[in-house]
Amino acid sequence: MTFSHVAIAGDISRHTFGQTETGRIVESVKLSNDNGVSATIITYGAALQSLILPDVSGAHVDVALGHATLAEYVAKRQFMGASVGRVANRIAGGRFSLDGKPYQVTLNDGPNALHGGVTGVDQAVWDVVEAKADRDSAQVTLRLVSPDGDQGFPGRVTTTVIYRLDDKDQLSIEYQATTDKVTVVSLSNHAYWNLAGEGSASGAMGLTLEIPAASYLPVDQTLIPTGLFTAVEGTAFDFRTPRAIGERVRTASDEQIRIGRGYDHNWVVERTPSGTMHLMARVTDPQSGRAMELWSDQPGLQFYSGNFLDGTSRGKSGQLYRQGDAIVLEPQAFPDAVNQPAFGSVRLVPGKTYRNAMIYKFKSSR
């Protein structure tokens, strides 16, 4: 069964989450509905800090990894629930060209730039533009202005993100960005999910996953896509029917699994972007019955199986986050598209608006 949808009202509460070393106040904004579902967003990194979800027995569990304090977010950059960009994922060598002019982005992932370089949007304090609630939903809008030349990217880019929780237990996240100069933009959200609970002793590898994609993008030794579109059939990357994540995450015979230390690859849900919302993934926890569908208008889905969680970060429940304790599902343009024309364009010009919309649909059943 699904949660009741009778006499629902959205609600918002705002609190101080912490203060940066420079004196900036970081807020937390909690969106709630009458079904017992709530999402807490912090202005540091415009990050999803918590998602409370009940099951059919009435037990309320936080299914999104995160920290209890601002200091823990600042101390170790793990993109925990964060908005990522200007360009999500990896750029080979941190280099690209626009209209014949070369650009170099700061390097923070070996020889490559990852999620915007050394200082990405995940480390910025965003401004709350609006927070409102009505009988159907609660939402908050945040904004960040990135100056021309930030991390090596051209253009002054203004980004907004809207988090909205509705009475059907759907959390939507929509990014929009504009620029005053030709540039590249590809934003996404890096929420870590474990439907068994963020402090679950069993981790997330028992979750079942479905990705409706017939191909994926294999990577080189530095996790940059090789440029090939490879069929998932007959490989550890075939999730067209639901499979337990842990079933093949340590398949030593698969070179791609060895390179990524698990899954850290992009699935080709659409070869050519349609601009319409479509299913990206389904995740289910067989034990609790909690389930999540992810829909987006993006062509690619980066699935990361929490390979680099190493037991050095403490979660909200007081437990240490270990390898495989969560998964990340990031709707986005294909990685390194700035250097690979076959992957489509992430070019943004003045007068146009970049968009990435995603919806997480939560249910619980037995």
Short mmCIF file of C-alpha atoms in Angstrom, two decimals:
data_model
loop_
_atom_site.label_atom_id
_atom_site.label_comp_id
_atom_site.label_asym_id
_atom_site.label_seq_id
_atom_site.Cartn_x
_atom_site.Cartn_y
_atom_site.Cartn_z
CA MET A 1 0.00 0.00 0.00
CA THR A 2 1.03 3.63 -0.29
CA PHE A 3 0.83 6.37 2.27
CA SER A 4 -2.49 8.10 2.83
CA HIS A 5 -3.04 11.34 0.91
CA VAL A 6 -5.95 12.79 2.87
CA ALA A 7 -6.03 16.30 4.33
CA ILE A 8 -2.40 17.03 3.61
CA ALA A 9 -0.69 20.32 4.32
CA GLY A 10 2.87 21.38 3.62
CA ASP A 11 4.96 22.89 6.39
CA ILE A 12 8.31 24.68 6.62
CA SER A 13 10.64 25.36 9.53
CA ARG A 14 13.95 27.26 9.40
CA HIS A 15 16.86 27.11 11.83
CA THR A 16 20.53 28.04 12.08
CA PHE A 17 22.65 25.00 11.22
CA GLY A 18 26.04 26.57 11.84
CA GLN A 19 28.43 29.36 11.02
CA THR A 20 31.44 29.34 8.70
CA GLU A 21 34.90 30.59 9.69
CA THR A 22 34.16 33.79 7.75
CA GLY A 23 30.98 34.39 9.73
CA ARG A 24 28.40 33.27 7.18
CA ILE A 25 25.30 31.77 8.78
CA VAL A 26 24.30 28.39 7.34
CA GLU A 27 20.58 27.67 7.57
CA SER A 28 18.62 24.44 7.60
CA VAL A 29 15.18 24.43 6.01
CA LYS A 30 12.84 21.53 6.81
CA LEU A 31 10.02 20.71 4.38
CA SER A 32 7.28 18.45 5.78
CA ASN A 33 3.95 16.91 4.84
CA ASP A 34 1.24 15.27 6.93
CA ASN A 35 2.31 11.78 5.87
CA GLY A 36 5.35 11.98 8.13
CA VAL A 37 7.75 12.63 5.26
CA SER A 38 10.25 15.46 5.66
CA ALA A 39 13.28 16.76 3.78
CA THR A 40 15.89 18.99 5.39
CA ILE A 41 18.06 21.15 3.16
CA ILE A 42 21.08 23.12 4.35
CA THR A 43 22.37 26.20 2.58
CA TYR A 44 25.95 24.88 2.66
CA GLY A 45 26.21 23.30 -0.77
CA ALA A 46 22.41 23.52 -1.18
CA ALA A 47 22.54 20.00 0.20
CA LEU A 48 19.89 17.48 1.17
CA GLN A 49 20.86 16.81 4.79
CA SER A 50 18.00 14.47 5.73
CA LEU A 51 15.01 12.63 4.25
CA ILE A 52 12.70 11.08 6.85
CA LEU A 53 10.49 8.35 5.43
CA PRO A 54 8.00 6.13 7.27
CA ASP A 55 7.27 2.52 6.33
CA VAL A 56 3.91 0.74 6.53
CA SER A 57 4.48 -0.13 10.19
CA GLY A 58 4.85 3.57 11.01
CA ALA A 59 8.59 3.47 11.69
CA HIS A 60 10.29 6.72 10.66
CA VAL A 61 13.81 6.37 9.27
CA ASP A 62 16.28 8.81 7.76
CA VAL A 63 17.24 7.37 4.36
CA ALA A 64 19.73 10.07 3.25
CA LEU A 65 23.30 10.12 4.53
CA GLY A 66 24.54 13.34 6.07
CA HIS A 67 26.22 14.94 9.07
CA ALA A 68 24.83 16.42 12.27
CA THR A 69 27.13 19.48 12.22
CA LEU A 70 28.46 22.00 9.71
CA ALA A 71 32.02 21.32 10.90
CA GLU A 72 31.78 17.73 9.67
CA TYR A 73 30.67 18.85 6.20
CA VAL A 74 33.53 21.32 5.98
CA ALA A 75 36.18 18.95 7.37
CA LYS A 76 35.86 16.33 4.65
CA ARG A 77 34.55 16.98 1.16
CA GLN A 78 32.41 14.00 0.17
CA PHE A 79 29.63 15.86 -1.69
CA MET A 80 27.24 14.54 0.97
CA GLY A 81 23.76 15.34 -0.38
CA ALA A 82 25.21 18.35 -2.16
CA SER A 83 24.49 20.23 -5.34
CA VAL A 84 27.50 19.64 -7.60
CA GLY A 85 28.96 21.68 -10.46
CA ARG A 86 29.47 23.98 -12.31
CA VAL A 87 30.09 20.79 -14.27
CA ALA A 88 29.12 17.61 -12.44
CA ASN A 89 31.33 14.54 -12.76
CA ARG A 90 34.81 14.53 -14.35
CA ILE A 91 36.52 16.69 -16.96
CA ALA A 92 39.61 15.03 -18.43
CA GLY A 93 42.70 16.99 -17.42
CA GLY A 94 40.37 19.77 -16.31
CA ARG A 95 40.73 21.12 -19.86
CA PHE A 96 38.23 22.12 -22.55
CA SER A 97 37.84 24.66 -25.35
CA LEU A 98 35.03 27.03 -26.27
CA ASP A 99 35.00 28.75 -29.64
CA GLY A 100 38.69 27.93 -30.05
CA LYS A 101 39.72 29.35 -26.67
CA PRO A 102 41.27 26.89 -24.15
CA TYR A 103 40.27 26.80 -20.49
CA GLN A 104 41.87 25.06 -17.52
CA VAL A 105 39.80 24.12 -14.47
CA THR A 106 41.43 23.43 -11.10
CA LEU A 107 42.30 19.74 -10.60
CA ASN A 108 41.00 17.84 -7.57
CA ASP A 109 40.72 14.20 -8.69
CA GLY A 110 44.18 13.05 -9.70
CA PRO A 111 44.75 14.39 -13.22
CA ASN A 112 41.10 15.45 -13.61
CA ALA A 113 38.57 17.99 -12.37
CA LEU A 114 35.65 16.51 -10.43
CA HIS A 115 32.34 18.25 -9.65
CA GLY A 116 33.63 21.73 -10.43
CA GLY A 117 37.25 21.59 -9.32
CA VAL A 118 38.96 22.44 -6.04
CA THR A 119 36.13 24.67 -4.83
CA GLY A 120 32.78 23.71 -6.30
CA VAL A 121 29.24 24.88 -5.64
CA ASP A 122 29.02 22.14 -3.00
CA GLN A 123 31.31 24.21 -0.74
CA ALA A 124 29.49 27.52 -1.14
CA VAL A 125 26.84 28.99 1.15
CA TRP A 126 23.74 29.55 -0.98
CA ASP A 127 21.14 32.25 -0.32
CA VAL A 128 17.53 31.38 0.50
CA VAL A 129 15.43 33.28 -2.03
CA GLU A 130 12.03 31.98 -0.97
CA ALA A 131 10.46 29.42 1.33
CA LYS A 132 6.73 28.77 1.13
CA ALA A 133 4.10 26.15 1.89
CA ASP A 134 0.49 25.52 0.92
CA ARG A 135 -2.01 22.69 1.31
CA ASP A 136 -0.27 20.58 -1.36
CA SER A 137 3.45 21.15 -0.85
CA ALA A 138 6.35 22.92 0.78
CA GLN A 139 9.32 24.30 -1.11
CA VAL A 140 12.49 26.33 -0.79
CA THR A 141 14.44 28.16 -3.49
CA LEU A 142 18.17 28.80 -3.11
CA ARG A 143 20.52 30.86 -5.29
CA LEU A 144 24.25 31.09 -5.90
CA VAL A 145 26.22 33.49 -8.09
CA SER A 146 29.55 32.12 -9.34
CA PRO A 147 31.87 34.86 -10.66
CA ASP A 148 33.55 34.89 -14.06
CA GLY A 149 36.72 32.80 -13.88
CA ASP A 150 35.62 30.77 -10.84
CA GLN A 151 37.83 27.63 -10.80
CA GLY A 152 38.79 28.50 -14.38
CA PHE A 153 35.27 28.47 -15.86
CA PRO A 154 34.23 31.45 -17.99
CA GLY A 155 31.17 33.57 -17.32
CA ARG A 156 29.27 34.88 -14.33
CA VAL A 157 26.78 32.06 -13.70
CA THR A 158 23.65 32.46 -11.58
CA THR A 159 22.20 29.17 -10.37
CA THR A 160 18.95 28.47 -8.56
CA VAL A 161 17.71 25.21 -7.11
CA ILE A 162 14.17 24.51 -5.97
CA TYR A 163 13.49 21.70 -3.49
CA ARG A 164 9.78 20.80 -3.28
CA LEU A 165 8.07 18.13 -1.16
CA ASP A 166 4.45 17.42 -2.07
CA ASP A 167 1.50 15.56 -0.57
CA LYS A 168 2.23 12.47 -2.70
CA ASP A 169 5.59 11.95 -0.98
CA GLN A 170 7.52 13.22 -3.98
CA LEU A 171 10.67 15.29 -3.56
CA SER A 172 11.50 17.30 -6.66
CA ILE A 173 14.79 19.10 -7.24
CA GLU A 174 15.16 21.50 -10.16
CA TYR A 175 18.32 23.35 -11.16
CA GLN A 176 18.36 26.39 -13.43
CA ALA A 177 21.36 28.43 -14.51
CA THR A 178 22.05 31.49 -16.65
CA THR A 179 25.29 33.13 -17.77
CA ASP A 180 26.59 36.45 -19.07
CA LYS A 181 29.24 34.76 -21.23
CA VAL A 182 29.50 31.55 -23.23
CA THR A 183 30.33 28.77 -20.79
CA VAL A 184 29.62 25.14 -19.87
CA VAL A 185 27.13 24.01 -17.21
CA SER A 186 25.96 20.58 -16.05
CA LEU A 187 24.64 20.47 -12.49
CA SER A 188 23.34 17.54 -10.46
CA ASN A 189 22.52 16.39 -6.95
CA HIS A 190 24.81 14.03 -5.03
CA ALA A 191 22.45 12.62 -2.39
CA TYR A 192 23.63 9.39 -0.75
CA TRP A 193 20.70 6.98 -0.30
CA ASN A 194 20.13 3.96 1.89
CA LEU A 195 16.46 2.97 2.11
CA ALA A 196 17.33 0.64 5.00
CA GLY A 197 18.32 3.75 7.00
CA GLU A 198 21.41 5.93 7.00
CA GLY A 199 22.78 4.19 10.09
CA SER A 200 21.85 0.68 9.01
CA ALA A 201 24.38 -1.98 10.04
CA SER A 202 23.64 -3.93 6.86
CA GLY A 203 24.62 -1.11 4.50
CA ALA A 204 23.02 -0.52 1.12
CA MET A 205 24.28 -3.48 -0.89
CA GLY A 206 21.13 -5.47 -0.14
CA LEU A 207 18.99 -2.88 -1.95
CA THR A 208 17.62 -3.91 -5.33
CA LEU A 209 18.23 -1.57 -8.26
CA GLU A 210 16.67 -1.20 -11.69
CA ILE A 211 18.07 1.12 -14.38
CA PRO A 212 16.20 1.12 -17.72
CA ALA A 213 19.32 1.55 -19.87
CA ALA A 214 20.65 -0.75 -22.59
CA SER A 215 24.14 0.75 -22.57
CA TYR A 216 26.65 2.47 -20.32
CA LEU A 217 29.89 4.44 -20.66
CA PRO A 218 33.04 2.44 -19.81
CA VAL A 219 35.91 4.43 -18.29
CA ASP A 220 39.69 4.51 -18.34
CA GLN A 221 41.96 4.12 -15.32
CA THR A 222 41.19 7.68 -14.17
CA LEU A 223 37.39 7.18 -14.51
CA ILE A 224 37.09 9.29 -17.67
CA PRO A 225 34.70 7.76 -20.25
CA THR A 226 36.54 6.16 -23.16
CA GLY A 227 33.98 7.47 -25.66
CA LEU A 228 32.37 4.08 -26.26
CA PHE A 229 28.72 3.25 -25.75
CA THR A 230 28.79 -0.34 -24.50
CA ALA A 231 25.83 -2.71 -24.24
CA VAL A 232 24.99 -3.79 -20.68
CA GLU A 233 23.72 -7.18 -21.80
CA GLY A 234 25.78 -10.00 -20.35
CA THR A 235 27.73 -7.68 -18.02
CA ALA A 236 27.63 -6.66 -14.36
CA PHE A 237 26.10 -3.38 -15.59
CA ASP A 238 22.77 -4.87 -16.66
CA PHE A 239 20.11 -3.57 -14.28
CA ARG A 240 17.24 -3.65 -16.77
CA THR A 241 15.58 -6.10 -14.39
CA PRO A 242 15.91 -5.50 -10.62
CA ARG A 243 19.11 -6.92 -9.13
CA ALA A 244 20.63 -6.73 -5.68
CA ILE A 245 23.44 -4.16 -5.84
CA GLY A 246 25.81 -6.33 -3.81
CA GLU A 247 25.35 -9.30 -6.11
CA ARG A 248 27.98 -8.11 -8.59
CA VAL A 249 29.61 -5.05 -7.03
CA ARG A 250 32.80 -7.01 -6.31
CA THR A 251 32.95 -8.98 -9.55
CA ALA A 252 36.73 -9.29 -9.96
CA SER A 253 36.45 -10.66 -13.49
CA ASP A 254 34.99 -7.36 -14.76
CA GLU A 255 37.74 -4.84 -15.52
CA GLN A 256 35.33 -1.92 -15.20
CA ILE A 257 34.32 -2.99 -11.70
CA ARG A 258 38.01 -3.24 -10.79
CA ILE A 259 38.74 0.24 -12.13
CA GLY A 260 35.85 1.83 -10.23
CA ARG A 261 36.28 -0.29 -7.10
CA GLY A 262 32.63 -1.03 -7.69
CA TYR A 263 30.14 1.00 -9.69
CA ASP A 264 31.11 4.58 -10.59
CA HIS A 265 29.79 4.82 -14.15
CA ASN A 266 27.24 6.58 -16.30
CA TRP A 267 24.27 4.71 -17.75
CA VAL A 268 22.82 5.86 -21.07
CA VAL A 269 19.11 6.18 -20.32
CA GLU A 270 18.63 8.35 -23.42
CA ARG A 271 21.21 8.57 -26.21
CA THR A 272 19.78 11.91 -27.35
CA PRO A 273 18.12 14.17 -24.74
CA SER A 274 14.36 14.43 -25.23
CA GLY A 275 13.77 17.12 -22.63
CA THR A 276 10.90 15.12 -21.13
CA MET A 277 10.71 13.45 -17.74
CA HIS A 278 11.48 9.73 -17.82
CA LEU A 279 12.29 6.95 -15.37
CA MET A 280 15.98 6.80 -14.43
CA ALA A 281 16.02 4.21 -11.64
CA ARG A 282 14.00 2.21 -9.13
CA VAL A 283 15.43 1.26 -5.74
CA THR A 284 13.79 -1.06 -3.19
CA ASP A 285 14.72 -2.23 0.29
CA PRO A 286 13.31 -5.78 0.51
CA GLN A 287 13.43 -5.76 4.32
CA SER A 288 11.43 -2.59 5.06
CA GLY A 289 9.46 -2.38 1.83
CA ARG A 290 10.60 1.19 1.24
CA ALA A 291 11.00 2.08 -2.41
CA MET A 292 12.12 5.05 -4.48
CA GLU A 293 11.72 5.94 -8.15
CA LEU A 294 13.93 8.60 -9.71
CA TRP A 295 12.67 10.51 -12.75
CA SER A 296 14.55 13.19 -14.67
CA ASP A 297 14.84 14.99 -18.00
CA GLN A 298 18.57 14.20 -18.30
CA PRO A 299 20.12 11.61 -20.69
CA GLY A 300 22.63 10.02 -18.30
CA LEU A 301 22.58 8.52 -14.83
CA GLN A 302 25.75 8.28 -12.78
CA PHE A 303 25.45 5.34 -10.39
CA TYR A 304 28.04 5.27 -7.62
CA SER A 305 28.02 2.45 -5.06
CA GLY A 306 29.74 4.34 -2.24
CA ASN A 307 33.12 2.80 -3.02
CA PHE A 308 35.20 5.48 -1.33
CA LEU A 309 33.31 5.73 1.96
CA ASP A 310 36.08 4.54 4.25
CA GLY A 311 34.81 4.57 7.82
CA THR A 312 36.31 7.95 8.68
CA SER A 313 33.07 9.98 8.46
CA ARG A 314 30.45 9.95 11.19
CA GLY A 315 26.80 10.05 10.23
CA LYS A 316 23.83 11.67 11.99
CA SER A 317 23.06 8.43 13.84
CA GLY A 318 26.60 8.31 15.24
CA GLN A 319 27.62 5.42 13.00
CA LEU A 320 30.68 5.48 10.75
CA TYR A 321 29.95 5.47 7.03
CA ARG A 322 31.75 2.54 5.37
CA GLN A 323 32.19 1.31 1.81
CA GLY A 324 28.84 0.31 0.39
CA ASP A 325 26.76 2.04 3.07
CA ALA A 326 24.90 4.09 0.47
CA ILE A 327 24.40 4.65 -3.24
CA VAL A 328 24.37 7.82 -5.33
CA LEU A 329 22.16 8.28 -8.41
CA GLU A 330 22.95 11.49 -10.31
CA PRO A 331 20.87 12.51 -13.34
CA GLN A 332 23.14 14.51 -15.62
CA ALA A 333 24.67 15.08 -19.02
CA PHE A 334 27.33 12.53 -19.97
CA PRO A 335 30.68 12.94 -18.17
CA ASP A 336 33.45 14.80 -20.03
CA ALA A 337 30.93 15.96 -22.63
CA VAL A 338 32.99 19.17 -22.87
CA ASN A 339 35.67 17.12 -24.67
CA GLN A 340 33.63 14.42 -26.41
CA PRO A 341 31.27 15.72 -29.13
CA ALA A 342 29.46 12.36 -29.40
CA PHE A 343 28.20 12.91 -25.83
CA GLY A 344 26.20 16.02 -26.71
CA SER A 345 26.72 19.61 -25.61
CA VAL A 346 26.70 21.27 -22.18
CA ARG A 347 27.34 24.69 -23.70
CA LEU A 348 25.34 27.57 -22.20
CA VAL A 349 25.06 30.97 -23.84
CA PRO A 350 23.67 34.31 -22.65
CA GLY A 351 19.90 34.51 -23.00
CA LYS A 352 19.39 30.75 -22.54
CA THR A 353 18.59 28.84 -19.35
CA TYR A 354 20.11 25.52 -18.35
CA ARG A 355 17.73 23.12 -16.58
CA ASN A 356 17.98 19.79 -14.79
CA ALA A 357 14.77 18.51 -13.19
CA MET A 358 14.49 15.38 -11.06
CA ILE A 359 11.74 13.79 -8.97
CA TYR A 360 12.17 11.21 -6.21
CA LYS A 361 8.94 9.25 -5.67
CA PHE A 362 8.82 7.41 -2.34
CA LYS A 363 6.54 4.50 -1.44
CA SER A 364 6.30 1.73 1.10
CA SER A 365 4.67 -1.70 0.68
CA ARG A 366 4.82 -5.30 1.82
#
